[in-house]
PDB file of C-alpha atoms in Angstrom:
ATOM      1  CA  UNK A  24      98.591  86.801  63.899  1.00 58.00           C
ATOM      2  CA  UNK A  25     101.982  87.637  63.218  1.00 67.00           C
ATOM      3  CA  UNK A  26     103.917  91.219  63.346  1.00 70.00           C
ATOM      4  CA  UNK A  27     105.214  92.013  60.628  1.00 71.00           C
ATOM      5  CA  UNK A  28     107.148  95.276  58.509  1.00 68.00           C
ATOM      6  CA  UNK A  29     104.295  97.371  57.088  1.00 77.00           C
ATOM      7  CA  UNK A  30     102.615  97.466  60.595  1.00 86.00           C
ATOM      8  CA  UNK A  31     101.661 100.076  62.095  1.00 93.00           C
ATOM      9  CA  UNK A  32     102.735  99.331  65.899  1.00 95.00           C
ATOM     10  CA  UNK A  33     101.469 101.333  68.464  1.00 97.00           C
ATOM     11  CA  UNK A  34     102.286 100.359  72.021  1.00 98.00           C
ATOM     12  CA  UNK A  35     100.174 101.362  75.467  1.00 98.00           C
ATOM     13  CA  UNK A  36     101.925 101.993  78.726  1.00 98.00           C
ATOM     14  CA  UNK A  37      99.555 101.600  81.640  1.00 95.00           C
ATOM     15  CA  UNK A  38      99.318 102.920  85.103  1.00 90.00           C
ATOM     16  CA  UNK A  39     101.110 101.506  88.085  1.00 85.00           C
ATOM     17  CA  UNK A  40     102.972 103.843  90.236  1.00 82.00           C
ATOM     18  CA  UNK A  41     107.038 102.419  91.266  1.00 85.00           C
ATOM     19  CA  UNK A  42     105.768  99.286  89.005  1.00 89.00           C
ATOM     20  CA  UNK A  43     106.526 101.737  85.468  1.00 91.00           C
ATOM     21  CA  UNK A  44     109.509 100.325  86.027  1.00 93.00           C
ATOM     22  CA  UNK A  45     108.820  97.158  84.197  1.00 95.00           C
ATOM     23  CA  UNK A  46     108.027  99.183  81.472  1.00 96.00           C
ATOM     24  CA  UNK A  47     111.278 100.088  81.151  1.00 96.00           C
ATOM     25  CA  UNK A  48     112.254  96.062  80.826  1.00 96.00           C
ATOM     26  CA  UNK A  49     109.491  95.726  78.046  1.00 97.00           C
ATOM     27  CA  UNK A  50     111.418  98.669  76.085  1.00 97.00           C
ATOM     28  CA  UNK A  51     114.088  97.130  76.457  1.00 96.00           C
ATOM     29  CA  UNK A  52     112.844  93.869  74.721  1.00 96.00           C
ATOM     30  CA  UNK A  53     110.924  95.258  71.769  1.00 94.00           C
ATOM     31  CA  UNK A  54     114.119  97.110  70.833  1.00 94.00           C
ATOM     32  CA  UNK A  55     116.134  93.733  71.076  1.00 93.00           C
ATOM     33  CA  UNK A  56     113.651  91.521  68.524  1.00 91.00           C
ATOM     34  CA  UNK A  57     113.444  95.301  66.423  1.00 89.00           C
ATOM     35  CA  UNK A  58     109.804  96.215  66.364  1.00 91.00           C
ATOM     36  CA  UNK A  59     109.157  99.744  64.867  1.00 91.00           C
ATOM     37  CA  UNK A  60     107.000 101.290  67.581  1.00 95.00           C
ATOM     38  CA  UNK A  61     105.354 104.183  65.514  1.00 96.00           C
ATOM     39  CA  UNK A  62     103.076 105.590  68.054  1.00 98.00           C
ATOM     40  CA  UNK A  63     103.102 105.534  71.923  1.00 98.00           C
ATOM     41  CA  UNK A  64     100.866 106.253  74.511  1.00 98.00           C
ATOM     42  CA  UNK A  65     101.279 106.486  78.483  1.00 97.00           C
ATOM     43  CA  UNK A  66      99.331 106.848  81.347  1.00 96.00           C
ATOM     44  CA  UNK A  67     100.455 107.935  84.912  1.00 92.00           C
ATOM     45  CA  UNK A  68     104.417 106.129  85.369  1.00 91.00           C
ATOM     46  CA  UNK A  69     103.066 104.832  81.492  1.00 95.00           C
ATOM     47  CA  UNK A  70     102.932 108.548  80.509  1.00 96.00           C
ATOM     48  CA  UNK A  71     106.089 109.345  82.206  1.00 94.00           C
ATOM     49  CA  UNK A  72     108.273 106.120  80.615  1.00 95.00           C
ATOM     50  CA  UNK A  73     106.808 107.160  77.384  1.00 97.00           C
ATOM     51  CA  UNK A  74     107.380 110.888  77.616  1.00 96.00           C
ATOM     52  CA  UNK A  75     111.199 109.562  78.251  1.00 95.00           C
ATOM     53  CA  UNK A  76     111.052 106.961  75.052  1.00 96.00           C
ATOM     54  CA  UNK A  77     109.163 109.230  72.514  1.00 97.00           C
ATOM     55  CA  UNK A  78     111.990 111.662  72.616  1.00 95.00           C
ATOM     56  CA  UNK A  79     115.109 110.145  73.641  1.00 84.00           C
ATOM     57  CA  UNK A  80     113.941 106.360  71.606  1.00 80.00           C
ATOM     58  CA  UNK A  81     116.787 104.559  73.798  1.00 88.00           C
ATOM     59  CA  UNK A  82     116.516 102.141  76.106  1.00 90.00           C
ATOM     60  CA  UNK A  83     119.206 102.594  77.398  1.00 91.00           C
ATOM     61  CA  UNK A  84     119.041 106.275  78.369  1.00 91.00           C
ATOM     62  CA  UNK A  85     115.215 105.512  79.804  1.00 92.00           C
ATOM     63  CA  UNK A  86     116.782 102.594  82.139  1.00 91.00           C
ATOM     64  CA  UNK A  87     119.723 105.407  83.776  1.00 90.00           C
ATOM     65  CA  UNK A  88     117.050 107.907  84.495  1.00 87.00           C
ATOM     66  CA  UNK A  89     114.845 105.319  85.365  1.00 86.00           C
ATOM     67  CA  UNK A  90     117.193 104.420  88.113  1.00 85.00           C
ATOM     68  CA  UNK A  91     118.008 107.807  89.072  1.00 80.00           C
ATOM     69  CA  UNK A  92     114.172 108.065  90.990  1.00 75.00           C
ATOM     70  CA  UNK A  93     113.465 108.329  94.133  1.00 69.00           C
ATOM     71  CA  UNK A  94     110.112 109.038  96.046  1.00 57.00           C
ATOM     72  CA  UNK A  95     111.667 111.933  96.949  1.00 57.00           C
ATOM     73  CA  UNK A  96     112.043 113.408  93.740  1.00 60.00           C
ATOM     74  CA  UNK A  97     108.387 113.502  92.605  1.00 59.00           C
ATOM     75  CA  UNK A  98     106.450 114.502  95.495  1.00 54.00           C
ATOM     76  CA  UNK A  99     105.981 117.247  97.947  1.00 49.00           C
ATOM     77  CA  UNK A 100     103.842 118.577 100.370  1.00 49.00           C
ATOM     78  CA  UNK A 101     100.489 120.339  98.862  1.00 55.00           C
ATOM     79  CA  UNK A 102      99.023 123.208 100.547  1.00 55.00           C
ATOM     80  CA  UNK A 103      95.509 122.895  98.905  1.00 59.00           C
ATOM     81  CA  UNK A 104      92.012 121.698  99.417  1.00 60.00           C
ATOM     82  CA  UNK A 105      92.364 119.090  96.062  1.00 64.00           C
ATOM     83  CA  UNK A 106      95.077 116.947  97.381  1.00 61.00           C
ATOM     84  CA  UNK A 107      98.059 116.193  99.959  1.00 68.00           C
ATOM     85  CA  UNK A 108     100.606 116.021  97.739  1.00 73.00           C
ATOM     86  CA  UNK A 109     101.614 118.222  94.909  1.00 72.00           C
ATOM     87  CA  UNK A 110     103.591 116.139  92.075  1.00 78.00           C
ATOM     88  CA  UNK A 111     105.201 119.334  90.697  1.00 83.00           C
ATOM     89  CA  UNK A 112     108.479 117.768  90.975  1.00 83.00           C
ATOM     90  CA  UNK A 113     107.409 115.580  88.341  1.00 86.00           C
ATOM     91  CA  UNK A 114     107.737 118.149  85.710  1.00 89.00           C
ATOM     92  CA  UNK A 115     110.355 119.220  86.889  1.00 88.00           C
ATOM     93  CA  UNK A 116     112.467 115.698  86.758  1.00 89.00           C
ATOM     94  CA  UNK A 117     110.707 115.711  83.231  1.00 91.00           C
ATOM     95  CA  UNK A 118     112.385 119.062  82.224  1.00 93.00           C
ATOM     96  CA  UNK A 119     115.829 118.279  83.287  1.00 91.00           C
ATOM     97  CA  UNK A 120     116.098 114.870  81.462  1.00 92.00           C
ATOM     98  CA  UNK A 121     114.933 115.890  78.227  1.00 94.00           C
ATOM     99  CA  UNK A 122     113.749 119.655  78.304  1.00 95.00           C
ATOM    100  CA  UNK A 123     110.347 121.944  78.320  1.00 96.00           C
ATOM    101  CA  UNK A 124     109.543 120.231  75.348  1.00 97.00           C
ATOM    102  CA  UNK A 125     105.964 119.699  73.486  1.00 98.00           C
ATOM    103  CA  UNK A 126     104.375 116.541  72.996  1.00 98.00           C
ATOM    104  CA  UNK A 127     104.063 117.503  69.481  1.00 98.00           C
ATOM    105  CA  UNK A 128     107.374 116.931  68.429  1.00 97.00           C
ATOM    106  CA  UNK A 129     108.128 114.317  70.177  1.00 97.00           C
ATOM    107  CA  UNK A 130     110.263 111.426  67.923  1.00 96.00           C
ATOM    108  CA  UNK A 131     107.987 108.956  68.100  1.00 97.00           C
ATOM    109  CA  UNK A 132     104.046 110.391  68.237  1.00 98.00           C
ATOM    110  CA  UNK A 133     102.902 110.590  71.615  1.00 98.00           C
ATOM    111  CA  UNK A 134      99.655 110.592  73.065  1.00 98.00           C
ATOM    112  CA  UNK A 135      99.401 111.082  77.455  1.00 98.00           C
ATOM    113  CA  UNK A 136      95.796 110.080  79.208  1.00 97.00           C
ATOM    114  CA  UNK A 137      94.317 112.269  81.844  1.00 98.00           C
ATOM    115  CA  UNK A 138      90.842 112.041  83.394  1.00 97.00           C
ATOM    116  CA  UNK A 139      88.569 115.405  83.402  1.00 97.00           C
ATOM    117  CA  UNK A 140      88.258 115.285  86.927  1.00 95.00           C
ATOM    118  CA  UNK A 141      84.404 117.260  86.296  1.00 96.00           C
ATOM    119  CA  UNK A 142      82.872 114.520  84.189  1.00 97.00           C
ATOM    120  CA  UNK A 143      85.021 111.461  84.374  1.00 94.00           C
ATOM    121  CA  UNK A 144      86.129 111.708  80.765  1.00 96.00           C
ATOM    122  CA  UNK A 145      88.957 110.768  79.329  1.00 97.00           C
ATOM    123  CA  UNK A 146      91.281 113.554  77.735  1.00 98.00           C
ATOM    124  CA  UNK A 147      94.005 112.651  75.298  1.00 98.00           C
ATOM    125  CA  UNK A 148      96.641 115.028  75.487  1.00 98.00           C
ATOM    126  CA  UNK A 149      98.277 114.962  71.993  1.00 98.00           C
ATOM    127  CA  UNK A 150      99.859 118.761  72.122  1.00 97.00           C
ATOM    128  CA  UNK A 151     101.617 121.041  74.917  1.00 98.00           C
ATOM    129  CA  UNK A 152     103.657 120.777  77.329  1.00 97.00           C
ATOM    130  CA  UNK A 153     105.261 117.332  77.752  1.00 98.00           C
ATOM    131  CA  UNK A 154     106.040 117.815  81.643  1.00 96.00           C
ATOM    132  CA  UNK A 155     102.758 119.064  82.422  1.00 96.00           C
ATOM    133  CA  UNK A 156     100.505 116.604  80.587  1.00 98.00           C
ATOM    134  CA  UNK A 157     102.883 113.870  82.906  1.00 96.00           C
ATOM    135  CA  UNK A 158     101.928 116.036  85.550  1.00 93.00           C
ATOM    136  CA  UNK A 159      98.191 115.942  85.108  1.00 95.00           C
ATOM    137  CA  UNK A 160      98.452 111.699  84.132  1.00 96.00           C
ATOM    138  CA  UNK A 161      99.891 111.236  87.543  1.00 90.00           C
ATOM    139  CA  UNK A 162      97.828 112.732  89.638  1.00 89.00           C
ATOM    140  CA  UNK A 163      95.882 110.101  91.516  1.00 84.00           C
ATOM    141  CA  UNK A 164      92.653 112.050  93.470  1.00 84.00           C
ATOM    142  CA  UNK A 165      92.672 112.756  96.814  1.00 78.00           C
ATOM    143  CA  UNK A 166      96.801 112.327  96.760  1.00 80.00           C
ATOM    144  CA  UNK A 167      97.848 114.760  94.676  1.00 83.00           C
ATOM    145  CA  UNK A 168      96.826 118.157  93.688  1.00 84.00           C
ATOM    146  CA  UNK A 169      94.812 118.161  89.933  1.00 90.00           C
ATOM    147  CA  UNK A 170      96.883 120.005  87.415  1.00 94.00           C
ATOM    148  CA  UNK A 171      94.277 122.535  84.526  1.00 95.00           C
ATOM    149  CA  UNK A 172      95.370 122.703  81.584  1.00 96.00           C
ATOM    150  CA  UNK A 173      93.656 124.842  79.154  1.00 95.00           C
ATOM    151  CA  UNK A 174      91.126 125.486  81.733  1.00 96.00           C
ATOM    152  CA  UNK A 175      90.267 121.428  82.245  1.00 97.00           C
ATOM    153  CA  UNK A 176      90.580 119.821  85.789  1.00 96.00           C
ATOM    154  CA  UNK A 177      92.849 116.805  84.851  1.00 97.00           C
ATOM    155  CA  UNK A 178      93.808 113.877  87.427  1.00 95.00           C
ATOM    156  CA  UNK A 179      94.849 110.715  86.711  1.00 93.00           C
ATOM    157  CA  UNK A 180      94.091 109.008  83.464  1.00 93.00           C
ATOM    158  CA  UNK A 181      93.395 106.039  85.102  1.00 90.00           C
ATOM    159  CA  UNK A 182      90.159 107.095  86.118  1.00 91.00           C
ATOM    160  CA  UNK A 183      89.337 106.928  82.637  1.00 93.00           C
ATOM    161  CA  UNK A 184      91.480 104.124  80.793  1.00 95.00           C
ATOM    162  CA  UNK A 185      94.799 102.657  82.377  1.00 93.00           C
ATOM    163  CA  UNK A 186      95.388 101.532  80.077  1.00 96.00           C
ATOM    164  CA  UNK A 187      95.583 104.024  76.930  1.00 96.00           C
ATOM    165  CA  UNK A 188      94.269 101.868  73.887  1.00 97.00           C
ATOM    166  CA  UNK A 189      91.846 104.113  72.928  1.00 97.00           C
ATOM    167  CA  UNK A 190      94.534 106.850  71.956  1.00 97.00           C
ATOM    168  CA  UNK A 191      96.432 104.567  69.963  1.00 98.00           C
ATOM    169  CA  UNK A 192      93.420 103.553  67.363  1.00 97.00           C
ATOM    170  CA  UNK A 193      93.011 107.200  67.506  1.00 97.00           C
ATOM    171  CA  UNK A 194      96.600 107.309  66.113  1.00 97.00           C
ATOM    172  CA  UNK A 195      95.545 105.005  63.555  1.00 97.00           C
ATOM    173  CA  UNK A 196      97.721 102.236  64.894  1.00 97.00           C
ATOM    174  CA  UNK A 197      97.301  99.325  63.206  1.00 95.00           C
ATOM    175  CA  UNK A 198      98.842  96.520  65.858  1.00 95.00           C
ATOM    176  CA  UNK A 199      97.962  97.401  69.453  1.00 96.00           C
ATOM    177  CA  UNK A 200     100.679  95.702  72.297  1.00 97.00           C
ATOM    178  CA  UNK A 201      99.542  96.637  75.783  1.00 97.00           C
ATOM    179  CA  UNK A 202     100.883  96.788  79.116  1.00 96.00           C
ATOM    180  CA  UNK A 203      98.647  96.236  82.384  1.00 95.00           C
ATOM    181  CA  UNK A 204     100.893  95.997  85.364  1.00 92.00           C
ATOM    182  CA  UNK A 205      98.041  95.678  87.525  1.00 85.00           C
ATOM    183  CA  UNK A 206      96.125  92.681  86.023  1.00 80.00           C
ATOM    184  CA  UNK A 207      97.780  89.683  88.050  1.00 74.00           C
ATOM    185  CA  UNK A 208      98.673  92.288  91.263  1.00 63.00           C
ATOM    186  CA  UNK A 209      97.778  90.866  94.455  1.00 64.00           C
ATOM    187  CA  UNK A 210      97.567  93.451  97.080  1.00 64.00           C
ATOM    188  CA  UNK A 211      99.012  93.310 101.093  1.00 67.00           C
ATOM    189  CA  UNK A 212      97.754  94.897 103.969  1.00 75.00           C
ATOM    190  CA  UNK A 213      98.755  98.373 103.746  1.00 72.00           C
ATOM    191  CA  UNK A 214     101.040  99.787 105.642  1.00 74.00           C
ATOM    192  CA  UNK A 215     100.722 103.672 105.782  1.00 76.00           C
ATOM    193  CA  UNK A 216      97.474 106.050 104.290  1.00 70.00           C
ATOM    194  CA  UNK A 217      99.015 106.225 101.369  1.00 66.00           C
ATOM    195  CA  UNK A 218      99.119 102.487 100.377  1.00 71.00           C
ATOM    196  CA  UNK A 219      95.640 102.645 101.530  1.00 77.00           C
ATOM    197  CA  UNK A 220      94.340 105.168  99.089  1.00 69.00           C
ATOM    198  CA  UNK A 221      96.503 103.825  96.259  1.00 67.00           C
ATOM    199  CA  UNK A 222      95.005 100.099  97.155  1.00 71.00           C
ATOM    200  CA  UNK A 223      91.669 101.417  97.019  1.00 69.00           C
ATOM    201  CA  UNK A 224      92.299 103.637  94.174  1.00 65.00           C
ATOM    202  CA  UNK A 225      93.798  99.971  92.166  1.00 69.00           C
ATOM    203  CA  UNK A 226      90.599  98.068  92.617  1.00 70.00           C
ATOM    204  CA  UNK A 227      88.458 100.371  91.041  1.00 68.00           C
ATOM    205  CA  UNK A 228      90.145 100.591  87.797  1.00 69.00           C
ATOM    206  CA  UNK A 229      90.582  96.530  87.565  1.00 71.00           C
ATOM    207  CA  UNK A 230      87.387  95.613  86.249  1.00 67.00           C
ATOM    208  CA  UNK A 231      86.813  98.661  83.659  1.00 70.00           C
ATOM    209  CA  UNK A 232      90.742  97.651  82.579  1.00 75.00           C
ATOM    210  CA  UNK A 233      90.159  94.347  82.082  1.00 76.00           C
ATOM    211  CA  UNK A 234      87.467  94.864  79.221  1.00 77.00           C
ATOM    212  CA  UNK A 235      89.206  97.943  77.618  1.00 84.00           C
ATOM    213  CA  UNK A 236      92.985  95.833  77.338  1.00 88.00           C
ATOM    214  CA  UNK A 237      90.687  93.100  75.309  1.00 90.00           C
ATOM    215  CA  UNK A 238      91.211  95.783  72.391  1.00 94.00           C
ATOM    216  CA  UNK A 239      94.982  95.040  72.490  1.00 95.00           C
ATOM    217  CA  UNK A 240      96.688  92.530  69.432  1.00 94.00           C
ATOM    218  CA  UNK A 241      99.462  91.495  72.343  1.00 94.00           C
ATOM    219  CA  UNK A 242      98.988  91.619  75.990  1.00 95.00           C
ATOM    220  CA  UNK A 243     101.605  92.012  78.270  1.00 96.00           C
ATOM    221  CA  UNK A 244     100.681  91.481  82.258  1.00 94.00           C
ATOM    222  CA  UNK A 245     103.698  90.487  84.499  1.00 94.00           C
ATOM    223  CA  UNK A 246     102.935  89.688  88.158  1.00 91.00           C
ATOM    224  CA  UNK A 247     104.303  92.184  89.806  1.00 91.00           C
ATOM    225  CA  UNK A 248     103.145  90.656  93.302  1.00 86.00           C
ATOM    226  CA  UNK A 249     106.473  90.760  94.858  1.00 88.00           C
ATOM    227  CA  UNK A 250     106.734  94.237  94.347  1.00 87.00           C
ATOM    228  CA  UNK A 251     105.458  97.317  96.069  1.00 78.00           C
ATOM    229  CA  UNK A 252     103.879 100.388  94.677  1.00 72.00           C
ATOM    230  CA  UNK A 253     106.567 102.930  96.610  1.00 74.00           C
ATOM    231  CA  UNK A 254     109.718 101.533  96.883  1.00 78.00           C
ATOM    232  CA  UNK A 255     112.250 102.545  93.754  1.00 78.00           C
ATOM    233  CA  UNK A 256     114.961 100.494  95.366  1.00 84.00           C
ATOM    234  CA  UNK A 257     112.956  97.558  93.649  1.00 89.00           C
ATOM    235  CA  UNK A 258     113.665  99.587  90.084  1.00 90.00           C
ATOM    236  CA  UNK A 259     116.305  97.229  88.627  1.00 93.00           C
ATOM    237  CA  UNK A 260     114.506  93.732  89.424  1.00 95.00           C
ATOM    238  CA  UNK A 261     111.439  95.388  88.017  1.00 95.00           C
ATOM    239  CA  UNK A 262     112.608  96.163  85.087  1.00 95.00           C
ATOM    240  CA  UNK A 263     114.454  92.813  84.668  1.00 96.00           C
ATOM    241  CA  UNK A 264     110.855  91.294  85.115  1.00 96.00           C
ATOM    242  CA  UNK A 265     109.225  93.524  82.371  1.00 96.00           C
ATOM    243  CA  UNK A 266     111.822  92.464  79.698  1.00 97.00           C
ATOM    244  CA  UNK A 267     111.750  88.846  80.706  1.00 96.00           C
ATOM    245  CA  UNK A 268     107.700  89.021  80.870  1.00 96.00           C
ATOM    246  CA  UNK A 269     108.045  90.547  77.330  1.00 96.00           C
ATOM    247  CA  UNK A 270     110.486  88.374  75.608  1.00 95.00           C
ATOM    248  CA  UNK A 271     107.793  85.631  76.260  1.00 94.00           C
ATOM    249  CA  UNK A 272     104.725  87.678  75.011  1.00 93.00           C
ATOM    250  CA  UNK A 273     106.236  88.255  71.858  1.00 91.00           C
ATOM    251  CA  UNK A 274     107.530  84.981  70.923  1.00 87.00           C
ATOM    252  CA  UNK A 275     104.807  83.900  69.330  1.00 84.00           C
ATOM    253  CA  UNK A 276     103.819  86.518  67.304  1.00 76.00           C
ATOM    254  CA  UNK A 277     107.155  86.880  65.724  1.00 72.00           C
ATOM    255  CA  UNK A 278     107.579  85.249  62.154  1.00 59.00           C
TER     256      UNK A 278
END
């Protein structure tokens, strides 16, 4: 298999908390070998790099907000019986780097992954707010607070598929490149409740990824072992690791 012009390229940002970074490095190499990415999906840090991409489409502008992020800046304290955290400050980091926008008109078509929290199935969020859809991605259970949306209970789309693939042949892609940052993750002894749940939370998606990212033409999965799941001081080397993981990948695919 080779990629070539005419494809239809659609390309699936997984879950991973701080790791999304790497993401960022991946970007960074499909825009240096030129691969028209026509349709983009994200879940959780995936839905919030491709949020960024599908409306800004540079790189380079991803990578400085990217770096801008701090733990800080997306959580807060939750008053409510659904979670201890509220990720409301997600939305609102979405809003001031590119605007209450809809995923609608996004540049390149965007699709987000959330999890209907009341069934376990996946929802595709293809329309509305762009901020809020992020909002709903992100929310691992029991962490932070589930975000409705048209009267839906949405958490995480992990839950459902980390890795979005299924939204992408919805889109009609014809190509598929995928990005599991969890598949070669080793995990260390936590070191606060938080690490615990997300741990926990990690190991129950990796089986259920592992057949869904089969669907995928090109695989990406950089081991991200070195790397925590909190720390954004690691952003730069992640993202370093994502574009060198990347260059790699594609190399032999490219005619």
């Amino acid at each position: 298999m080779t990629l070539k012009k005419g494809d239809k390229i659609g390309l699936a940002l997984g879950g991973g908390a701080v790791l999304g970074a790497a993401h960022v490095g991946v970007l960074k190499a499909i825009e240096e070998i030129g691969l028209d990415i026509q349709c983009i999906a994200g879940t959780s840090i995936g839905a919030m790099v491709a949020g960024l991409y599908a409306f800004d489409n540079n790189c380079d502008r991803v990578k400085d907000i990217a770096l801008e992020i701090s733990w800080r800046d997306i959580t807060a304290l939750s008053i409510s019986k659904y979670g201890l955290l509220s990720n409301t400050k997600i939305a609102e980091f979405i809003e001031s780097n590119i605007g209450k926008v809809n995923i609608e008109d996004a540049r390149i078509p965007l699709a987000i992954n959330a999890t209907d929290i009341a069934n376990g199935n996946r929802v595709t969020l293809r329309k509305g707010s762009v901020a809020k859809a992020v909002m709903a991605s992100s929310c691992i259970p029991g962490i932070f607070k589930p975000v409705t949306i048209d009267d839906v209970m949405l958490v995480d789309g992990a839950v459902s598929e980390n890795v979005p693939i299924s939204a992408l042949e919805e889109m009609k892609a014809t190509k598929i490149v995928a990005i599991d940052l969890n598949a070669k993750h080793m995990y260390g002894k936590p070191q606060n409740m938080i690490e615990v749940l997300q741990n926990s939370f990690h190991f129950t998606l990796e089986a259920a990824a592992k057949a869904q990212t089969q669907r995928a033409d090109i695989l990406i999965t950089p081991d991200l072992s070195a790397f925590d799941r909190i720390n954004t001081s690691q952003t730069e080397r992640l993202i370093y690791k994502g574009y060198q993981e990347a260059l790699k990948c594609f190399a032999p695919y490219l005619s």
